[in-house]
Amino acid sequence: MKRAIALADRATSWSLKLVVAANILFLISFLVALMLATGHARAELPACTGADMVAALEKDNPAEMQKIRAEADKTVNGKGLLWKLEKAGEKPSWLFGTMHMTDPRVTALTPTAQKAFDESNTVVIETTEVLDQAQMMAALAKEPELMMFTDNTTLLSLLPPEDADAVSKALEARNIPPGSVAKMKPWMLSAVIALPACELARKAGGAPVLDVKLAEDAKASGKALEGLETVADQLRAMASLPIDFHMKGLVETLKLGDKMDDVTETMIVLYEKEDTGMFWPFFRAVLPNAEDEAAGYAEFEQTMVTARNKTMAEHAGPILAKGGAFIAVGAMHLPGPEGLVELFRKAGYTASPVGAAL
């Protein structure tokens, strides 16, 4: 547990929110890839070095782990990635939780999920604009203030000298010249710093995240492809959070260094186990200040998850009515009383979990 303790000694819930945002916001995968290309990122693939914090805690403090599991078990719809959606008079559809990463453990579908995908007529992802770079850049150009500082502000100008120096060194270590991103909003840079070097290298090399792989497979097999949000929707969600939140998250993530790899590895392991209800109970327990920052987290969750869930559910309605849809969105949008599973139930669907973890 020494590594997990070291992580807890240095981490804050701000940095946790940022790494979670990197896995919540589909768009970020593409913006990260574009920035890495601009920065001439390294072509070689470094080894992934993160450690599973759950396994460490189970070994060193089983009593604490038992408490965390008890809390996770209370999460509504906290088990399962694949849900069958049924309503009288309609062909069944499917809801599938993704992780916006390129890790092979994430991008390989289970046989059950693959069968549901193969049987679908329409594949739905969070936003299809990202599949057309020209379309995406045109959308971004309409509201540049959502991604860039459009006045005299620069990222480093918002930081004290010691933090500005740390940001510069962290970017250079990732082969990204600080000057090339000087006008970029901090949430983007936080994502680059938070993600493991192996994940960044795969993205820079063109490896698709799971959602893109599903979209590409859908087009290749002649399925219809739909989106639930626009690029602007996702950008506005991040931009609406206070700039202080983003700046503090950037600095705190830097302080963690490569220890953030442990957080990412743990999230992947929990994803493989289809244990979405474990994400927040576990990290709140092992990372300090999470309870003290309950109000800040509530704002983050409302903006990045809850509000977007409602938009996704509304936009999915007409698609579901046609039947045979395979809806693939970030797994964190599924659980909870205001998650998509419950929202679809409120819309009249029977939602049944299907998967190896159930």
Coordinates of C-alpha atoms in Angstrom, one line a residue:
M1 CA 0.0 0.0 0.0
K2 CA 3.1 2.3 0.2
R3 CA 2.5 3.6 -3.4
A4 CA -1.2 4.3 -2.7
I5 CA -0.3 6.1 0.6
A6 CA 2.2 8.2 -1.3
L7 CA -0.4 9.1 -3.8
A8 CA -2.9 10.0 -1.0
D9 CA -0.3 12.1 0.7
R10 CA 0.1 14.3 -2.3
A11 CA -3.2 14.1 -4.2
T12 CA -6.3 16.3 -3.9
S13 CA -9.8 15.8 -5.2
W14 CA -9.1 18.6 -7.7
S15 CA -6.6 16.4 -9.6
L16 CA -9.1 13.5 -9.3
K17 CA -11.8 15.6 -11.0
L18 CA -9.5 16.4 -13.8
V19 CA -8.5 12.8 -14.6
V20 CA -12.2 11.9 -14.4
A21 CA -13.0 14.7 -16.7
A22 CA -10.5 13.3 -19.1
N23 CA -12.6 10.1 -19.1
I24 CA -16.0 11.9 -19.1
L25 CA -15.4 14.3 -22.0
F26 CA -15.3 12.5 -25.3
L27 CA -14.2 15.6 -27.2
I28 CA -11.0 15.8 -25.1
S29 CA -9.6 12.7 -26.7
F30 CA -9.5 14.4 -30.1
L31 CA -8.2 17.8 -28.9
V32 CA -5.4 16.0 -27.0
A33 CA -4.4 14.1 -30.2
L34 CA -4.4 17.3 -32.2
M35 CA -2.2 19.1 -29.6
L36 CA 0.2 16.2 -29.5
A37 CA 0.5 16.3 -33.2
T38 CA 1.2 20.0 -33.1
G39 CA 3.9 19.4 -30.4
H40 CA 5.6 16.6 -32.4
A41 CA 5.0 14.1 -29.7
R42 CA 7.3 11.1 -29.4
A43 CA 6.5 8.2 -31.7
E44 CA 7.7 5.4 -29.5
L45 CA 5.3 3.7 -27.1
P46 CA 6.4 3.9 -23.4
A47 CA 5.4 1.2 -21.0
C48 CA 2.3 1.7 -18.9
T49 CA 3.4 1.8 -15.2
G50 CA 0.3 2.5 -13.2
A51 CA -0.6 0.3 -10.2
D52 CA -4.0 -0.9 -9.2
M53 CA -4.8 0.9 -6.0
V54 CA -7.8 -1.3 -5.2
A55 CA -5.7 -4.4 -5.1
A56 CA -3.2 -2.7 -2.8
L57 CA -5.9 -1.6 -0.4
E58 CA -7.5 -5.0 -0.4
K59 CA -4.1 -6.5 0.7
D60 CA -3.1 -3.9 3.3
N61 CA -6.4 -2.8 4.7
P62 CA -9.3 -5.2 4.0
A63 CA -11.5 -3.6 6.6
E64 CA -11.4 -0.3 4.9
M65 CA -11.9 -1.9 1.5
Q66 CA -15.0 -3.6 2.9
K67 CA -16.4 -0.3 3.9
I68 CA -15.8 1.2 0.5
R69 CA -17.5 -1.8 -1.2
A70 CA -20.5 -1.4 1.1
E71 CA -20.8 2.2 0.0
A72 CA -20.3 1.3 -3.7
D73 CA -23.0 -1.4 -3.4
K74 CA -25.5 1.4 -2.6
T75 CA -25.0 3.1 -5.9
V76 CA -28.0 2.7 -8.1
N77 CA -27.2 0.8 -11.3
G78 CA -23.6 0.6 -10.2
K79 CA -22.8 -2.7 -11.8
G80 CA -22.7 -3.4 -15.5
L81 CA -21.7 -1.7 -18.7
L82 CA -24.3 -3.2 -21.1
W83 CA -28.0 -2.6 -20.6
K84 CA -30.9 -3.9 -22.7
L85 CA -33.6 -1.3 -23.3
E86 CA -37.0 -2.6 -24.1
K87 CA -40.4 -1.1 -24.7
A88 CA -43.6 -2.6 -26.1
G89 CA -43.9 -2.2 -29.9
E90 CA -40.2 -1.4 -30.4
K91 CA -37.2 -3.5 -31.3
P92 CA -34.8 -3.7 -28.3
S93 CA -32.0 -1.3 -28.1
W94 CA -28.8 -1.3 -26.0
L95 CA -27.0 1.2 -23.7
F96 CA -23.3 0.6 -23.4
G97 CA -20.8 2.4 -21.1
T98 CA -17.4 3.3 -22.7
M99 CA -14.1 4.6 -21.4
H100 CA -12.6 7.3 -23.7
M101 CA -9.2 5.6 -23.9
T102 CA -7.1 3.5 -26.4
D103 CA -6.0 0.9 -23.9
P104 CA -6.5 -2.6 -25.5
R105 CA -8.3 -3.7 -22.3
V106 CA -10.9 -1.0 -22.9
T107 CA -11.3 -1.2 -26.7
A108 CA -11.9 -5.0 -26.8
L109 CA -15.6 -5.7 -26.5
T110 CA -16.9 -8.7 -24.6
P111 CA -18.7 -11.3 -26.7
T112 CA -22.0 -10.1 -25.3
A113 CA -21.4 -6.5 -26.1
Q114 CA -20.1 -7.4 -29.6
K115 CA -23.3 -9.4 -30.3
A116 CA -25.5 -6.5 -29.2
F117 CA -23.4 -4.2 -31.4
D118 CA -23.6 -6.5 -34.4
E119 CA -27.4 -6.8 -34.1
S120 CA -28.0 -3.1 -34.0
N121 CA -29.2 -0.9 -36.9
T122 CA -27.9 2.4 -35.5
V123 CA -24.8 3.2 -33.4
V124 CA -25.0 6.3 -31.3
I125 CA -21.9 8.0 -29.7
E126 CA -21.7 11.2 -27.7
T127 CA -20.8 13.4 -30.7
T128 CA -20.1 12.5 -34.3
E129 CA -18.5 15.9 -35.2
V130 CA -15.1 14.6 -33.9
L131 CA -15.0 12.0 -36.7
D132 CA -14.6 14.8 -39.3
Q133 CA -11.6 17.0 -38.4
A134 CA -12.7 19.8 -40.7
Q135 CA -16.2 19.8 -39.3
M136 CA -14.8 19.8 -35.7
M137 CA -12.4 22.6 -36.3
A138 CA -15.1 24.7 -38.0
A139 CA -17.3 24.2 -34.9
L140 CA -14.5 25.2 -32.6
A141 CA -13.7 28.3 -34.7
K142 CA -17.3 29.7 -34.1
E143 CA -16.6 30.0 -30.4
P144 CA -12.8 30.2 -29.9
E145 CA -13.2 31.6 -26.3
L146 CA -14.4 28.1 -25.2
M147 CA -10.9 26.7 -25.8
M148 CA -8.5 29.7 -26.0
F149 CA -7.9 32.9 -24.2
T150 CA -9.0 35.6 -26.7
D151 CA -7.6 38.6 -24.8
N152 CA -4.1 39.3 -23.5
T153 CA -4.3 36.5 -21.0
T154 CA -1.9 33.5 -21.2
L155 CA -2.0 30.3 -19.3
L156 CA 1.3 31.1 -17.5
S157 CA 0.2 34.6 -16.6
L158 CA -2.4 33.2 -14.3
L159 CA 0.1 31.3 -12.2
P160 CA 2.8 32.3 -9.7
P161 CA 6.3 32.0 -11.1
E162 CA 7.1 28.6 -9.4
D163 CA 3.9 27.0 -10.7
A164 CA 4.4 28.5 -14.2
D165 CA 7.9 27.0 -14.2
A166 CA 6.4 23.6 -13.2
V167 CA 3.8 23.8 -16.0
S168 CA 6.5 24.6 -18.6
K169 CA 8.7 21.7 -17.5
A170 CA 5.8 19.3 -17.5
L171 CA 4.9 20.3 -21.1
E172 CA 8.4 20.1 -22.3
A173 CA 8.7 16.6 -20.8
R174 CA 5.8 15.6 -23.0
N175 CA 7.6 17.2 -26.0
I176 CA 5.0 20.0 -26.2
P177 CA 6.6 23.5 -26.5
P178 CA 4.9 25.8 -23.9
G179 CA 4.7 28.6 -26.4
S180 CA 2.5 26.5 -28.7
V181 CA -0.2 26.2 -26.1
A182 CA 0.2 29.5 -24.3
K183 CA -3.3 30.7 -25.2
M184 CA -5.0 27.4 -24.5
K185 CA -7.5 27.1 -21.6
P186 CA -6.1 25.1 -18.7
W187 CA -8.5 22.1 -18.7
M188 CA -6.9 20.9 -22.0
L189 CA -3.4 21.0 -20.6
S190 CA -4.6 19.3 -17.4
A191 CA -5.8 16.4 -19.5
V192 CA -2.5 16.0 -21.2
I193 CA -0.6 16.0 -17.9
A194 CA -3.1 13.7 -16.2
L195 CA -3.1 10.9 -18.8
P196 CA -0.3 8.3 -18.7
A197 CA 2.5 8.6 -21.2
C198 CA 1.6 5.3 -22.8
E199 CA -2.0 6.5 -23.5
L200 CA -0.8 9.8 -24.9
A201 CA 1.6 8.0 -27.2
R202 CA -1.1 5.8 -28.5
K203 CA -3.3 8.8 -29.2
A204 CA -0.5 10.6 -30.9
G205 CA 0.1 7.6 -33.0
G206 CA -3.6 7.6 -34.2
A207 CA -4.9 4.7 -32.1
P208 CA -8.7 5.2 -31.7
V209 CA -10.5 5.4 -28.3
L210 CA -13.2 2.9 -27.9
D211 CA -16.0 5.3 -29.0
V212 CA -14.2 6.0 -32.3
K213 CA -13.5 2.4 -32.9
L214 CA -17.3 1.7 -32.5
A215 CA -18.1 4.5 -34.8
E216 CA -15.6 3.3 -37.4
D217 CA -16.9 -0.2 -37.2
A218 CA -20.5 1.1 -37.6
K219 CA -19.6 2.9 -40.8
A220 CA -17.7 0.0 -42.1
S221 CA -20.7 -2.3 -41.6
G222 CA -23.2 0.1 -43.1
K223 CA -25.0 1.0 -39.9
A224 CA -26.5 4.4 -39.3
L225 CA -24.4 6.7 -37.0
E226 CA -25.9 9.3 -34.7
G227 CA -24.6 11.7 -32.0
L228 CA -26.2 13.0 -28.8
E229 CA -24.3 16.2 -28.3
T230 CA -22.3 18.8 -30.3
V231 CA -18.7 19.8 -29.9
A232 CA -19.9 23.1 -28.6
D233 CA -22.1 21.4 -25.9
Q234 CA -19.1 19.6 -24.5
L235 CA -16.8 22.6 -24.6
R236 CA -19.4 24.8 -22.9
A237 CA -19.7 22.4 -20.1
M238 CA -16.0 22.6 -19.3
A239 CA -15.8 26.3 -19.9
S240 CA -18.7 27.0 -17.6
L241 CA -16.7 25.8 -14.6
P242 CA -14.7 28.6 -12.8
I243 CA -11.2 29.3 -14.1
D244 CA -9.9 28.9 -10.6
F245 CA -11.1 25.3 -10.6
H246 CA -9.2 24.6 -13.8
M247 CA -6.0 26.4 -12.7
K248 CA -5.9 24.6 -9.3
G249 CA -6.6 21.3 -11.0
L250 CA -3.7 21.9 -13.4
V251 CA -1.2 22.7 -10.6
E252 CA -2.3 19.8 -8.3
T253 CA -2.2 17.3 -11.2
L254 CA 1.4 18.5 -11.8
K255 CA 2.3 17.8 -8.2
L256 CA 1.2 14.2 -8.6
G257 CA 3.5 13.6 -11.5
D258 CA 3.3 10.1 -12.8
K259 CA 1.4 9.0 -9.7
M260 CA -1.7 9.9 -11.7
D261 CA -0.9 6.7 -13.7
D262 CA -2.1 4.8 -10.6
V263 CA -5.5 6.6 -10.7
T264 CA -5.9 5.8 -14.4
E265 CA -4.9 2.1 -14.0
T266 CA -7.3 1.7 -11.2
M267 CA -10.1 3.2 -13.3
I268 CA -9.3 0.8 -16.1
V269 CA -9.3 -2.2 -13.7
L270 CA -12.7 -1.2 -12.3
Y271 CA -14.0 -0.7 -15.8
E272 CA -12.9 -4.2 -16.8
K273 CA -14.9 -5.5 -13.7
E274 CA -17.9 -3.4 -14.9
D275 CA -17.9 -1.8 -11.4
T276 CA -18.9 1.7 -12.2
G277 CA -20.4 2.3 -8.8
M278 CA -17.0 1.9 -7.2
F279 CA -15.3 4.8 -8.9
W280 CA -16.2 7.6 -6.6
P281 CA -16.5 5.7 -3.2
F282 CA -13.0 4.4 -3.7
F283 CA -11.3 7.6 -4.7
R284 CA -13.1 9.6 -2.1
A285 CA -11.8 7.2 0.5
V286 CA -8.1 7.2 -0.5
L287 CA -7.7 10.8 -1.7
P288 CA -7.8 13.6 0.9
N289 CA -10.0 16.7 0.9
A290 CA -12.8 15.1 -1.1
E291 CA -15.3 15.4 1.7
D292 CA -14.2 19.0 2.5
E293 CA -14.8 19.9 -1.2
A294 CA -18.3 18.4 -1.4
A295 CA -19.8 21.6 -2.7
G296 CA -17.2 21.9 -5.5
Y297 CA -17.7 18.3 -6.5
A298 CA -21.4 18.8 -6.6
E299 CA -21.0 21.6 -9.1
F300 CA -18.6 19.5 -11.2
E301 CA -21.0 16.5 -11.2
Q302 CA -24.0 18.7 -12.0
T303 CA -22.2 20.3 -14.9
M304 CA -20.2 17.5 -16.4
V305 CA -22.5 14.5 -15.7
T306 CA -26.1 15.2 -14.5
A307 CA -27.0 18.1 -16.9
R308 CA -25.5 16.2 -19.9
N309 CA -27.3 13.0 -18.9
K310 CA -30.6 14.9 -19.4
T311 CA -29.6 16.3 -22.7
M312 CA -28.4 12.8 -23.9
A313 CA -31.6 11.1 -22.8
E314 CA -33.8 13.7 -24.6
H315 CA -31.8 13.5 -27.8
A316 CA -31.8 9.7 -27.6
G317 CA -35.6 9.5 -27.4
P318 CA -36.4 9.7 -31.2
I319 CA -33.5 7.3 -32.0
L320 CA -34.7 4.7 -29.5
A321 CA -38.2 4.9 -30.8
K322 CA -37.0 3.5 -34.1
G323 CA -35.5 0.5 -32.3
G324 CA -32.3 -1.4 -32.8
A325 CA -30.0 1.3 -31.4
F326 CA -26.6 0.7 -29.7
I327 CA -25.9 3.8 -27.6
A328 CA -22.3 4.1 -26.4
V329 CA -21.5 6.9 -23.9
G330 CA -19.0 7.3 -21.1
A331 CA -19.6 4.7 -18.4
M332 CA -19.9 7.4 -15.7
H333 CA -23.1 8.5 -17.3
L334 CA -24.8 5.2 -16.6
P335 CA -25.1 4.8 -12.7
G336 CA -26.9 6.8 -10.1
P337 CA -30.4 8.1 -9.6
E338 CA -29.9 10.6 -12.4
G339 CA -27.9 8.4 -14.6
L340 CA -29.0 7.3 -18.1
V341 CA -30.2 3.9 -17.0
E342 CA -32.7 5.6 -14.6
L343 CA -33.6 8.3 -17.1
F344 CA -34.5 5.7 -19.7
R345 CA -36.6 3.9 -17.2
K346 CA -38.5 7.1 -16.5
A347 CA -39.0 7.4 -20.3
G348 CA -40.9 4.0 -20.2
Y349 CA -38.1 1.6 -21.0
T350 CA -37.3 -1.6 -19.1
A351 CA -33.5 -1.5 -18.6
S352 CA -31.9 -4.8 -17.8
P353 CA -28.2 -5.3 -17.1
V354 CA -26.4 -7.9 -19.2
G355 CA -22.7 -8.8 -18.6
A356 CA -20.1 -10.9 -17.0
A357 CA -20.0 -8.8 -13.8
L358 CA -23.7 -9.4 -13.0

